[in-house]
Tab-separated table of C-alpha atoms and ligand atoms in Angstrom:
chain	number	residue	atom	x	y	z
A	171	UNK	CA	-10.011	-18.748	-69.261
A	172	UNK	CA	-8.818	-16.433	-66.510
A	173	UNK	CA	-8.961	-12.822	-67.607
A	174	UNK	CA	-5.833	-10.966	-66.625
A	175	UNK	CA	-5.991	-7.599	-64.993
A	176	UNK	CA	-4.941	-4.751	-67.270
A	177	UNK	CA	-4.168	-1.374	-65.749
A	178	UNK	CA	-6.761	1.093	-67.039
A	179	UNK	CA	-5.528	4.091	-69.027
A	180	UNK	CA	-5.252	7.120	-66.785
A	181	UNK	CA	-4.122	5.232	-63.669
A	182	UNK	CA	-0.876	6.590	-62.239
A	183	UNK	CA	0.964	5.607	-59.086
A	184	UNK	CA	3.729	8.011	-58.073
A	185	UNK	CA	5.542	6.215	-55.233
A	186	UNK	CA	6.859	8.473	-52.467
A	187	UNK	CA	6.047	11.605	-54.448
A	188	UNK	CA	6.245	13.364	-51.073
A	189	UNK	CA	9.383	12.780	-49.018
A	190	UNK	CA	9.276	12.526	-45.272
A	191	UNK	CA	9.666	16.286	-44.710
A	192	UNK	CA	6.806	17.044	-47.106
A	193	UNK	CA	4.657	14.344	-45.482
A	194	UNK	CA	5.147	16.063	-42.122
A	195	UNK	CA	4.048	19.385	-43.570
A	196	UNK	CA	0.939	17.786	-45.091
A	197	UNK	CA	0.187	16.030	-41.797
A	198	UNK	CA	0.378	19.394	-40.024
A	199	UNK	CA	-2.083	20.826	-42.580
A	200	UNK	CA	-4.470	17.938	-41.898
A	201	UNK	CA	-4.136	18.444	-38.140
A	202	UNK	CA	-5.066	22.102	-38.502
A	203	UNK	CA	-7.921	21.229	-40.848
A	204	UNK	CA	-9.477	18.694	-38.499
A	205	UNK	CA	-9.179	21.146	-35.613
A	206	UNK	CA	-11.581	23.397	-37.512
A	207	UNK	CA	-13.608	20.574	-39.099
A	208	UNK	CA	-13.377	17.501	-36.840
A	209	UNK	CA	-13.321	13.992	-38.263
A	210	UNK	CA	-16.778	12.464	-37.947
A	211	UNK	CA	-18.086	8.989	-38.605
A	212	UNK	CA	-20.367	9.036	-41.645
A	213	UNK	CA	-23.186	6.569	-42.215
A	214	UNK	CA	-24.338	4.699	-45.313
A	215	UNK	CA	-27.384	5.925	-47.196
A	216	UNK	CA	-30.659	4.133	-46.326
A	217	UNK	CA	-29.241	1.614	-43.828
A	218	UNK	CA	-27.574	4.208	-41.591
A	219	UNK	CA	-24.731	1.714	-41.107
A	220	UNK	CA	-21.631	3.597	-39.880
A	221	UNK	CA	-18.514	3.543	-42.066
A	222	UNK	CA	-15.292	2.374	-40.429
A	223	UNK	CA	-13.466	5.319	-42.027
A	224	UNK	CA	-13.786	8.734	-40.365
A	225	UNK	CA	-14.034	11.759	-42.632
A	226	UNK	CA	-13.710	15.488	-43.017
A	227	UNK	CA	-13.019	17.804	-45.979
A	228	UNK	CA	-11.028	20.782	-47.226
A	229	UNK	CA	-12.222	23.254	-49.822
A	230	UNK	CA	-15.447	25.022	-50.798
A	231	UNK	CA	-17.285	21.691	-51.091
A	232	UNK	CA	-17.077	18.513	-49.039
A	233	UNK	CA	-18.248	14.981	-49.750
A	234	UNK	CA	-20.878	13.907	-47.251
A	235	UNK	CA	-22.855	10.720	-46.766
A	236	UNK	CA	-25.827	10.352	-44.458
A	237	UNK	CA	-29.040	8.354	-44.278
A	238	UNK	CA	-30.432	10.719	-46.930
A	239	UNK	CA	-27.721	9.807	-49.459
A	240	UNK	CA	-24.397	11.002	-50.856
A	241	UNK	CA	-23.820	14.621	-51.770
A	242	UNK	CA	-21.363	17.508	-51.846
A	243	UNK	CA	-22.082	20.375	-49.503
A	244	UNK	CA	-20.415	23.614	-48.312
A	245	UNK	CA	-20.599	22.894	-44.562
A	246	UNK	CA	-19.642	20.253	-42.009
A	247	UNK	CA	-22.681	18.076	-41.180
A	248	UNK	CA	-22.021	18.186	-37.413
A	249	UNK	CA	-20.700	21.719	-36.810
A	250	UNK	CA	-22.516	23.433	-39.739
A	251	UNK	CA	-19.313	25.448	-40.327
A	252	UNK	CA	-17.703	25.875	-43.770
A	253	UNK	CA	-14.914	23.435	-44.590
A	254	UNK	CA	-11.372	24.822	-44.114
A	255	UNK	CA	-9.584	25.977	-47.263
A	256	UNK	CA	-7.518	23.578	-49.357
A	257	UNK	CA	-3.870	23.702	-48.168
A	258	UNK	CA	-1.623	25.483	-50.651
A	259	UNK	CA	0.694	22.484	-51.075
A	260	UNK	CA	-2.235	20.402	-52.311
A	261	UNK	CA	-3.203	23.079	-54.812
A	262	UNK	CA	0.312	23.060	-56.229
A	263	UNK	CA	0.280	19.244	-56.449
A	264	UNK	CA	-2.897	19.494	-58.525
A	265	UNK	CA	-1.389	22.187	-60.774
A	266	UNK	CA	1.759	20.101	-61.231
A	267	UNK	CA	0.208	16.768	-62.169
A	268	UNK	CA	-3.549	16.950	-62.870
A	269	UNK	CA	-3.354	18.071	-66.512
A	270	UNK	CA	-6.851	19.554	-66.165
A	271	UNK	CA	-7.952	23.135	-66.994
A	272	UNK	CA	-9.453	23.983	-63.605
A	273	UNK	CA	-8.589	23.382	-59.989
A	274	UNK	CA	-10.205	21.106	-57.411
A	275	UNK	CA	-13.156	22.377	-55.394
A	276	UNK	CA	-13.245	19.519	-52.884
A	277	UNK	CA	-10.752	17.441	-50.947
A	278	UNK	CA	-12.028	14.514	-48.900
A	279	UNK	CA	-10.013	13.574	-45.807
A	280	UNK	CA	-10.315	9.871	-44.902
A	281	UNK	CA	-8.858	8.582	-41.643
A	282	UNK	CA	-8.342	4.824	-41.211
A	283	UNK	CA	-7.566	3.247	-37.864
A	284	UNK	CA	-5.969	-0.214	-37.967
A	285	UNK	CA	-9.366	-1.887	-38.445
A	286	UNK	CA	-10.889	0.448	-41.017
A	287	UNK	CA	-11.525	-0.410	-44.649
A	288	UNK	CA	-13.362	1.064	-47.611
A	289	UNK	CA	-15.498	-1.119	-49.860
A	290	UNK	CA	-15.116	-1.230	-53.638
A	291	UNK	CA	-16.755	1.849	-55.151
A	292	UNK	CA	-16.669	4.231	-58.098
A	293	UNK	CA	-16.582	7.961	-57.380
A	294	UNK	CA	-19.495	9.156	-59.470
A	295	UNK	CA	-21.051	12.057	-57.581
A	296	UNK	CA	-19.148	14.803	-59.424
A	297	UNK	CA	-20.626	16.791	-62.317
A	298	UNK	CA	-17.113	17.004	-63.752
A	299	UNK	CA	-17.251	13.242	-64.237
A	300	UNK	CA	-14.069	13.077	-66.310
A	301	UNK	CA	-11.828	15.343	-64.251
A	302	UNK	CA	-9.108	13.291	-62.572
A	303	UNK	CA	-9.108	12.559	-58.850
A	304	UNK	CA	-5.731	12.858	-57.138
A	305	UNK	CA	-5.102	10.868	-53.968
A	306	UNK	CA	-2.348	11.272	-51.355
A	307	UNK	CA	-1.564	8.649	-48.711
A	308	UNK	CA	-0.006	9.421	-45.307
A	309	UNK	CA	0.857	7.034	-42.478
A	310	UNK	CA	0.442	3.267	-42.386
A	311	UNK	CA	0.402	1.261	-45.602
A	312	UNK	CA	-2.906	0.236	-47.168
A	313	UNK	CA	-3.871	-2.678	-49.365
A	314	UNK	CA	-5.491	-0.811	-52.257
A	315	UNK	CA	-7.522	-2.690	-54.815
A	316	UNK	CA	-8.182	-1.427	-58.336
A	317	UNK	CA	-10.678	-3.057	-60.694
A	318	UNK	CA	-12.491	-2.123	-63.871
A	319	UNK	CA	-15.678	-0.282	-64.780
A	320	UNK	CA	-17.840	-3.216	-63.683
A	321	UNK	CA	-17.945	-4.499	-60.125
A	322	UNK	CA	-17.104	-8.043	-61.232
A	323	UNK	CA	-14.090	-7.127	-63.377
A	324	UNK	CA	-10.708	-8.591	-62.381
A	325	UNK	CA	-8.849	-6.546	-59.768
A	326	UNK	CA	-5.239	-5.901	-58.828
A	327	UNK	CA	-4.107	-5.230	-55.268
A	328	UNK	CA	-1.171	-3.018	-54.371
A	329	UNK	CA	0.285	-1.504	-51.239
A	330	UNK	CA	0.087	2.263	-50.925
A	331	UNK	CA	2.701	3.819	-48.639
A	332	UNK	CA	3.088	7.169	-46.939
A	333	UNK	CA	3.850	9.875	-49.486
A	334	UNK	CA	2.446	7.937	-52.448
A	335	UNK	CA	0.223	9.775	-54.913
A	336	UNK	CA	-2.378	8.007	-57.069
A	337	UNK	CA	-4.133	9.616	-60.030
A	338	UNK	CA	-7.402	8.216	-61.333
A	339	UNK	CA	-7.927	9.963	-64.669
A	340	UNK	CA	-9.138	8.855	-68.083
A	341	UNK	CA	-10.671	5.374	-68.043
A	342	UNK	CA	-9.395	4.747	-64.502
A	343	UNK	CA	-11.669	7.539	-63.272
A	344	UNK	CA	-14.626	5.210	-63.820
A	345	UNK	CA	-13.066	2.093	-62.301
A	346	UNK	CA	-13.924	0.398	-59.035
A	347	UNK	CA	-11.398	0.737	-56.213
A	348	UNK	CA	-11.261	0.331	-52.448
A	349	UNK	CA	-9.075	-0.319	-49.422
A	350	UNK	CA	-9.124	-3.900	-48.107
A	351	UNK	CA	-6.949	-3.371	-45.061
A	352	UNK	CA	-4.402	-1.249	-43.235
A	353	UNK	CA	-1.018	-2.635	-42.187
A	354	UNK	CA	-0.440	-1.354	-38.614
A	355	UNK	CA	3.065	-0.325	-37.633
A	356	UNK	CA	4.298	0.230	-41.205
A	357	UNK	CA	4.873	3.986	-40.774
A	358	UNK	CA	6.009	6.199	-37.926
A	359	UNK	CA	4.454	9.356	-39.403
A	360	UNK	CA	1.366	9.249	-37.184
A	361	UNK	CA	2.487	8.694	-33.579
A	362	UNK	CA	-0.602	6.608	-32.787
A	363	UNK	CA	-0.636	4.817	-36.163
A	364	UNK	CA	-3.381	4.785	-38.774
A	365	UNK	CA	-3.634	6.146	-42.275
A	366	UNK	CA	-4.824	9.377	-43.821
A	367	UNK	CA	-5.944	9.574	-47.436
A	368	UNK	CA	-6.674	12.871	-49.164
A	369	UNK	CA	-8.589	12.911	-52.468
A	370	UNK	CA	-8.854	16.105	-54.493
A	371	UNK	CA	-11.822	16.361	-56.823
A	372	UNK	CA	-13.443	18.726	-59.283
A	373	UNK	CA	-17.107	18.663	-58.359
A	374	UNK	CA	-18.107	21.251	-60.949
A	375	UNK	CA	-21.067	23.550	-60.934
A	376	UNK	CA	-24.004	22.119	-59.013
A	377	UNK	CA	-27.338	22.993	-60.576
B	553	LIG	C1	-8.046	5.493	-50.189
B	553	LIG	N1	-9.145	6.166	-52.193
B	553	LIG	O1	-6.989	5.399	-50.793
B	553	LIG	C2	-9.341	5.556	-50.932
B	553	LIG	N2	-10.938	7.584	-54.902
B	553	LIG	O2	-8.112	5.480	-48.978
B	553	LIG	C3	-10.172	6.398	-53.026
B	553	LIG	O3	-11.316	6.057	-52.774
B	553	LIG	C4	-9.890	7.088	-54.279
B	553	LIG	O4	-7.537	6.686	-54.221
B	553	LIG	C5	-10.788	8.238	-56.049
B	553	LIG	C6	-9.548	8.415	-56.605
B	553	LIG	C7	-8.439	7.911	-55.997
B	553	LIG	C8	-8.600	7.218	-54.806
B	554	LIG	FE1	-12.719	6.631	-54.302
């Protein structure tokens, strides 16, 4: 029998939460952020295989991957400078929809060119393992795939568009997800195309 996909509790998709004007403001914030903390191409732990997604971060902590493994750290791995502060508009988004007693201390910036993708994964590096993660999409559409807590669980694919917000809270926080492809030319927000995804996280106290 084919098992049907059931949306996990705690998954929310808020289509076009940000209108075009708000998307432009967020894009400007990202541009300023990556001026201070340039996008870099991270590599996979052990293999050193480069990811197709380029990354940077906002906030006191940033998510980093290198040959040594995954971790959160206070500085950019190439420039050694602190990450730029979280833009105010993102802080208010968190306060408005997270339903969580404390604010985010990390925001990962992912940049996808037309050929980039992100394999199925669970975000599990945070001490605050049950705090929601809030994701904002800007630019070209993405084919986003959501599964269950086990890699082999049934999955559902959906298109995420510029301005969409996704919340992975509750059970969904522990579910596999990834980006299978970008659809070039589906947004005019970024003049040269591509997609930006911002994910706000509560890392929690690191011991
Ligand atoms: C992306 N998003 O949309 C990748 N992670 O480009 C994620 O990996 C993600 O959307 C945690 C929570 C929400 C997400
Ligand atoms: Fe993720």
